[in-house]
Amino acid sequence: MERLGQDGESSTQRDTAADVLKIVRELAAEVHPHDASTQTIKLDSSLERDVGLDSLSKVELLTRLEKRFAVTLPERVFADAESPRDLCRSVLGANTAAGSRAARTVTRMELEDTGSTPDDAETLVDVINHHARTHPDRLYIQFYEDEVDGAQLTYRELVHDARRLASGLQRRGLQPGEPVAIMLPTGRDYFTAFYGLMLAGGVPVPIYPPARLSQIEDHLRRHRAILENCGTSTLITITEGKKFARLLRSQTEKLQRLVTVEELYDDPTHYEEPVLGGGDTAFLQYTSGSTGNPKGTVLTHANLLANIRVIGSTIGTDDTDVAVSWLPLYHDMGLIGACMCSLCFAFPLVLLSPLEFLSRPERWLWAIHRYRGTLSAAPNFAYDYCVRKLKDADLTGLDLSSWRVSFNGAEPVSPDTIERFCEHFGRYGFRRETMYPVYGLAECSLAVAFPPLGRPPVIDRIERTRFSRSGRAVPAQPGEENALRFVACGRPLAGHEIRVVDAHGRELPDRQDGRLQFRGPSATSGYFRNAEATRQLFDNDWLDSGDRAYIAAGDVYITGRSKDVIIRAGRNIYPAELEETMGDVAGVRRGGIVAFGRLDPASGVEQLVVVAETREKNPTSVDRIRSEINALALDLTGIPADDVVLVPPWTLLKTSSGKIRRRANRELYERGQLGAGQRAAWWQIMRVALPGLVSEPRRVLRNMRSSLFAAYAWLSFAGAGVGMWLLVLVLPRLAWRWAVVRWVARFLCFALRYPVTVSGLEHVPRDHQGVFVANHASYVDSMILAATLPRAISYVAKVELARSWPLRLFFNRLGTEYVERFDKQRGLEDARRIGRYAKEGRSFFFYPEGRLRRMPGLQAFQMGAFVCAADAGRVVSENSNAL
């Protein structure tokens, strides 16, 4: 049976998946009774294309799911859900939220009374609130400065600022589960925005600011894809970033608001804590897109906490650790590995910006020295960068002996880099067993495999020819010089599993190269609003990493990306090794080289192409570089490169995390645009901005139309309302007053073009006496009911309305009764009193959850109307307005 959950998780997920599939299949069989394929529907089947459900059928499906699981699904599920897997995610989130809602008070009391740790927390919001209650003045982040201690951020300050921002977002109408993009540099505002969004119930979407103007066009196009996919209407940025953000807005239909953190600040006392559960989406981590367009990985609070907790238990972390990080906060290793881990385990984080590291890499190491850092992570290039760039004069007095875990991941781990770094910095107290090669990816939150703590790096030497021809990783003889080398990236984390399979999904034995798959409680449920990519991600309950690997003695060895492997003359060529080795050629910019395969349209044979960045222009030097690259290709693969292209620095396209985008560079090569020279930034901006000249006026016109209609509507309400108020006050008879209210309500429905349809009047008692309840209360219900019911009724309103004398005079003249909402005893007495009036023949209209604030779904239902009806022996009529 196809499963949603993993073996390390509760069976609830598997049971939910089975029940959802059963309901979908049953409904599909009813809608298409002669289609036998309905029983083959899977979790990743498209509800529209594969199942054949139209809008009305989807409504029926959601109704059945709500009834079966006793939940209220958010309204956005109707538009967002594309597959049964999406429905499973929504049901699980609703279940968790319902459980959290019932247990919220108990959980808080337990945390306060027992002094328990965030191990009890179900969400990151619970973790933040716990720290703010138990140790508000503990240091969370120390911002690094070269000579003196920089600014600090405590948990008290974090929560205060985050709640101010959350309050501002809520006041602007942020809906629970609504994505909001964050494009901010490393700094205090980033954490205010990110955690403030969580506290408000929104979903943060971190995106990265433009790195180089020379590639601004590519950057804009990729960000437009992200913003269109997540459907955000708000982008939080800095004042200086608004110019670039306006370009994005001109390209993105739904993006409306560009705001700074300061502009969002509001009174924190107005903040309302949302009800969140472990199944709710914590944030969207858009993949770096090294092999395609960015995809939004859905990560729930449960996913993140499961990954963070197993990371902590594996490396034995506690609040005595000190983390040091310069990693970008829009990347999973920096955001989850550094910031969220330090948050959950309450150890301080020393934070630098990526630019501070790139301009002076010794700052990273000196920060570890000064603050006695114990944990720090970086991709492989950073360790190589330190070896190549730093001189002994930069490191005099440096002491790295406090560093106990040095994570190396996010890109292929180089055996040469490990050896050079350990040797070079061993003289400064760095221990070989501190180097910690790991494997992970966004689709598993962050981490998948870690080596045993305290074990020195393990490097596997295998026979090159055997591996390239058959994929068999046979250990090489000790004296073999041309051996392939791969670094062990550890074993699956507790509760997680890894396997290697062939092209048909059959599991392979040890030391056989194949596709790497994984599963576990940290794994995503799919990509946001991308059913096709989600379908490709899953193989039943296993997720395809997109990487190739083999397993030996329990360790996983990553050999490359599946889509990057070049097949030439019956051999598998792995570009990563070529790129690393060719990066040592004199004159070639290290990290600025890419190897990829392309199909020759004439011969149908895959060709090997190498593109390298260089500053050399002298013909002799250029020829030398080409010759050395070809010689290395021949040594490593047995065949020369079919084409070697030399381009200026900063030509190659890379991801936000610095990985080479092989597919994108191959496409440029095939179009003849690679190395043709970068167009000026102003030209790229114009090319992207031109389509906005059409969409922006359309947006302005649409907003103007909406504003004019809003002004017209308010003027209509105000004009008609004043006249109605005066007539109600002066007319002597209640029937006449209600006649005025009825005609004004009908006029407003007509003037504002609210199409009102009425059904079910035949169920109203003939004497029209009863108790009416709005099942989805809005203050529009009062207008609709006044326009449609054939006789006068008495409203039951919250007592707060009686405190305003104009409203009190108006409602009193219509026979309105008031009830207390917050004092249960007084509310019950009010309900009994109204029940006595109902016995006398009056009809009442209740608003069980009415409020002015716009929120999705239903709020807590109040029982006063039913108490009143029971006391009076009257029929309860439910009102459902259709506008």
PDB file of C-alpha atoms in Angstrom, residues 256-366:
ATOM      1  CA  GLN A 256       1.251  44.043  -4.018  1.00  0.00           C
ATOM      2  CA  ARG A 257       3.085  45.264  -0.916  1.00  0.00           C
ATOM      3  CA  LEU A 258       6.783  46.082  -0.513  1.00  0.00           C
ATOM      4  CA  VAL A 259       7.451  46.859   3.135  1.00  0.00           C
ATOM      5  CA  THR A 260      10.317  47.162   5.596  1.00  0.00           C
ATOM      6  CA  VAL A 261      10.443  45.752   9.101  1.00  0.00           C
ATOM      7  CA  GLU A 262      10.063  49.244  10.585  1.00  0.00           C
ATOM      8  CA  GLU A 263       6.933  49.880   8.524  1.00  0.00           C
ATOM      9  CA  LEU A 264       5.341  46.709   9.885  1.00  0.00           C
ATOM     10  CA  TYR A 265       5.922  47.440  13.565  1.00  0.00           C
ATOM     11  CA  ASP A 266       2.769  47.761  15.652  1.00  0.00           C
ATOM     12  CA  ASP A 267       1.767  47.630  19.310  1.00  0.00           C
ATOM     13  CA  PRO A 268       2.686  44.121  20.579  1.00  0.00           C
ATOM     14  CA  THR A 269      -0.283  44.163  22.949  1.00  0.00           C
ATOM     15  CA  HIS A 270      -2.538  43.835  19.873  1.00  0.00           C
ATOM     16  CA  TYR A 271      -0.846  40.580  18.890  1.00  0.00           C
ATOM     17  CA  GLU A 272      -3.059  37.488  18.821  1.00  0.00           C
ATOM     18  CA  GLU A 273      -1.245  34.152  19.016  1.00  0.00           C
ATOM     19  CA  PRO A 274      -2.447  31.769  16.305  1.00  0.00           C
ATOM     20  CA  VAL A 275      -3.232  28.133  16.976  1.00  0.00           C
ATOM     21  CA  LEU A 276      -0.466  26.100  15.326  1.00  0.00           C
ATOM     22  CA  GLY A 277       0.375  22.426  15.333  1.00  0.00           C
ATOM     23  CA  GLY A 278       3.277  20.277  14.227  1.00  0.00           C
ATOM     24  CA  GLY A 279       1.577  19.559  10.909  1.00  0.00           C
ATOM     25  CA  ASP A 280       1.402  23.235   9.942  1.00  0.00           C
ATOM     26  CA  THR A 281       3.890  24.570   7.402  1.00  0.00           C
ATOM     27  CA  ALA A 282       6.756  26.370   9.148  1.00  0.00           C
ATOM     28  CA  PHE A 283       8.339  27.854   6.025  1.00  0.00           C
ATOM     29  CA  LEU A 284       8.967  27.196   2.350  1.00  0.00           C
ATOM     30  CA  GLN A 285      12.575  26.337   1.492  1.00  0.00           C
ATOM     31  CA  TYR A 286      13.048  26.948  -2.206  1.00  0.00           C
ATOM     32  CA  THR A 287      15.682  24.610  -3.594  1.00  0.00           C
ATOM     33  CA  SER A 288      18.744  26.239  -5.060  1.00  0.00           C
ATOM     34  CA  GLY A 289      17.807  25.007  -8.495  1.00  0.00           C
ATOM     35  CA  SER A 290      21.182  23.644  -9.628  1.00  0.00           C
ATOM     36  CA  THR A 291      19.431  21.277 -12.039  1.00  0.00           C
ATOM     37  CA  GLY A 292      16.233  23.164 -12.827  1.00  0.00           C
ATOM     38  CA  ASN A 293      13.763  25.806 -11.732  1.00  0.00           C
ATOM     39  CA  PRO A 294      13.457  26.479  -7.986  1.00  0.00           C
ATOM     40  CA  LYS A 295      10.891  24.326  -6.203  1.00  0.00           C
ATOM     41  CA  GLY A 296       9.289  25.218  -2.867  1.00  0.00           C
ATOM     42  CA  THR A 297       9.954  22.448  -0.372  1.00  0.00           C
ATOM     43  CA  VAL A 298       7.152  22.306   2.218  1.00  0.00           C
ATOM     44  CA  LEU A 299       8.644  21.930   5.697  1.00  0.00           C
ATOM     45  CA  THR A 300       6.343  21.589   8.693  1.00  0.00           C
ATOM     46  CA  HIS A 301       7.194  22.356  12.309  1.00  0.00           C
ATOM     47  CA  ALA A 302       7.243  18.604  12.950  1.00  0.00           C
ATOM     48  CA  ASN A 303       9.727  18.057  10.093  1.00  0.00           C
ATOM     49  CA  LEU A 304      12.095  20.724  11.398  1.00  0.00           C
ATOM     50  CA  LEU A 305      11.934  19.742  15.053  1.00  0.00           C
ATOM     51  CA  ALA A 306      12.471  16.067  14.185  1.00  0.00           C
ATOM     52  CA  ASN A 307      15.596  16.942  12.195  1.00  0.00           C
ATOM     53  CA  ILE A 308      16.966  19.404  14.727  1.00  0.00           C
ATOM     54  CA  ARG A 309      16.446  17.022  17.643  1.00  0.00           C
ATOM     55  CA  VAL A 310      18.136  14.093  15.926  1.00  0.00           C
ATOM     56  CA  ILE A 311      21.047  16.351  14.924  1.00  0.00           C
ATOM     57  CA  GLY A 312      21.432  17.403  18.548  1.00  0.00           C
ATOM     58  CA  SER A 313      21.321  13.853  19.882  1.00  0.00           C
ATOM     59  CA  THR A 314      23.823  12.647  17.265  1.00  0.00           C
ATOM     60  CA  ILE A 315      26.486  15.249  18.040  1.00  0.00           C
ATOM     61  CA  GLY A 316      25.647  15.524  21.744  1.00  0.00           C
ATOM     62  CA  THR A 317      24.861  19.224  21.797  1.00  0.00           C
ATOM     63  CA  ASP A 318      23.518  21.209  24.751  1.00  0.00           C
ATOM     64  CA  ASP A 319      23.323  24.811  25.933  1.00  0.00           C
ATOM     65  CA  THR A 320      27.059  24.916  26.695  1.00  0.00           C
ATOM     66  CA  ASP A 321      27.899  24.839  22.981  1.00  0.00           C
ATOM     67  CA  VAL A 322      28.694  27.973  20.981  1.00  0.00           C
ATOM     68  CA  ALA A 323      27.919  28.068  17.267  1.00  0.00           C
ATOM     69  CA  VAL A 324      29.666  30.314  14.752  1.00  0.00           C
ATOM     70  CA  SER A 325      28.182  30.890  11.302  1.00  0.00           C
ATOM     71  CA  TRP A 326      28.599  33.131   8.265  1.00  0.00           C
ATOM     72  CA  LEU A 327      26.257  31.065   6.069  1.00  0.00           C
ATOM     73  CA  PRO A 328      23.418  32.814   4.179  1.00  0.00           C
ATOM     74  CA  LEU A 329      20.126  32.831   6.049  1.00  0.00           C
ATOM     75  CA  TYR A 330      18.171  31.944   2.911  1.00  0.00           C
ATOM     76  CA  HIS A 331      20.021  28.607   2.727  1.00  0.00           C
ATOM     77  CA  ASP A 332      19.020  25.570   4.807  1.00  0.00           C
ATOM     78  CA  MET A 333      22.462  25.010   6.344  1.00  0.00           C
ATOM     79  CA  GLY A 334      22.579  28.583   7.631  1.00  0.00           C
ATOM     80  CA  LEU A 335      18.931  28.989   8.589  1.00  0.00           C
ATOM     81  CA  ILE A 336      18.159  25.550  10.037  1.00  0.00           C
ATOM     82  CA  GLY A 337      21.607  24.219  10.880  1.00  0.00           C
ATOM     83  CA  ALA A 338      22.862  27.345  12.628  1.00  0.00           C
ATOM     84  CA  CYS A 339      19.938  29.586  13.605  1.00  0.00           C
ATOM     85  CA  MET A 340      17.186  27.082  14.398  1.00  0.00           C
ATOM     86  CA  CYS A 341      19.481  24.572  16.081  1.00  0.00           C
ATOM     87  CA  SER A 342      20.856  27.268  18.372  1.00  0.00           C
ATOM     88  CA  LEU A 343      17.293  28.377  19.081  1.00  0.00           C
ATOM     89  CA  CYS A 344      16.079  24.892  20.007  1.00  0.00           C
ATOM     90  CA  PHE A 345      19.073  24.039  22.217  1.00  0.00           C
ATOM     91  CA  ALA A 346      19.444  27.572  23.629  1.00  0.00           C
ATOM     92  CA  PHE A 347      23.160  27.916  22.943  1.00  0.00           C
ATOM     93  CA  PRO A 348      24.485  31.255  21.658  1.00  0.00           C
ATOM     94  CA  LEU A 349      25.118  31.854  17.969  1.00  0.00           C
ATOM     95  CA  VAL A 350      27.928  34.129  16.778  1.00  0.00           C
ATOM     96  CA  LEU A 351      26.850  35.466  13.408  1.00  0.00           C
ATOM     97  CA  LEU A 352      28.786  37.003  10.508  1.00  0.00           C
ATOM     98  CA  SER A 353      27.454  37.904   7.085  1.00  0.00           C
ATOM     99  CA  PRO A 354      28.529  35.967   3.984  1.00  0.00           C
ATOM    100  CA  LEU A 355      30.220  39.089   2.615  1.00  0.00           C
ATOM    101  CA  GLU A 356      32.309  39.392   5.770  1.00  0.00           C
ATOM    102  CA  PHE A 357      33.599  35.871   5.208  1.00  0.00           C
ATOM    103  CA  LEU A 358      34.255  36.289   1.488  1.00  0.00           C
ATOM    104  CA  SER A 359      36.126  39.577   1.916  1.00  0.00           C
ATOM    105  CA  ARG A 360      38.216  38.357   4.856  1.00  0.00           C
ATOM    106  CA  PRO A 361      37.821  34.602   5.510  1.00  0.00           C
ATOM    107  CA  GLU A 362      40.029  34.800   8.621  1.00  0.00           C
ATOM    108  CA  ARG A 363      37.105  36.514  10.386  1.00  0.00           C
ATOM    109  CA  TRP A 364      35.314  33.166  10.539  1.00  0.00           C
ATOM    110  CA  LEU A 365      38.251  31.476  12.249  1.00  0.00           C
ATOM    111  CA  TRP A 366      38.946  34.411  14.578  1.00  0.00           C
TER     112      TRP A 366
END
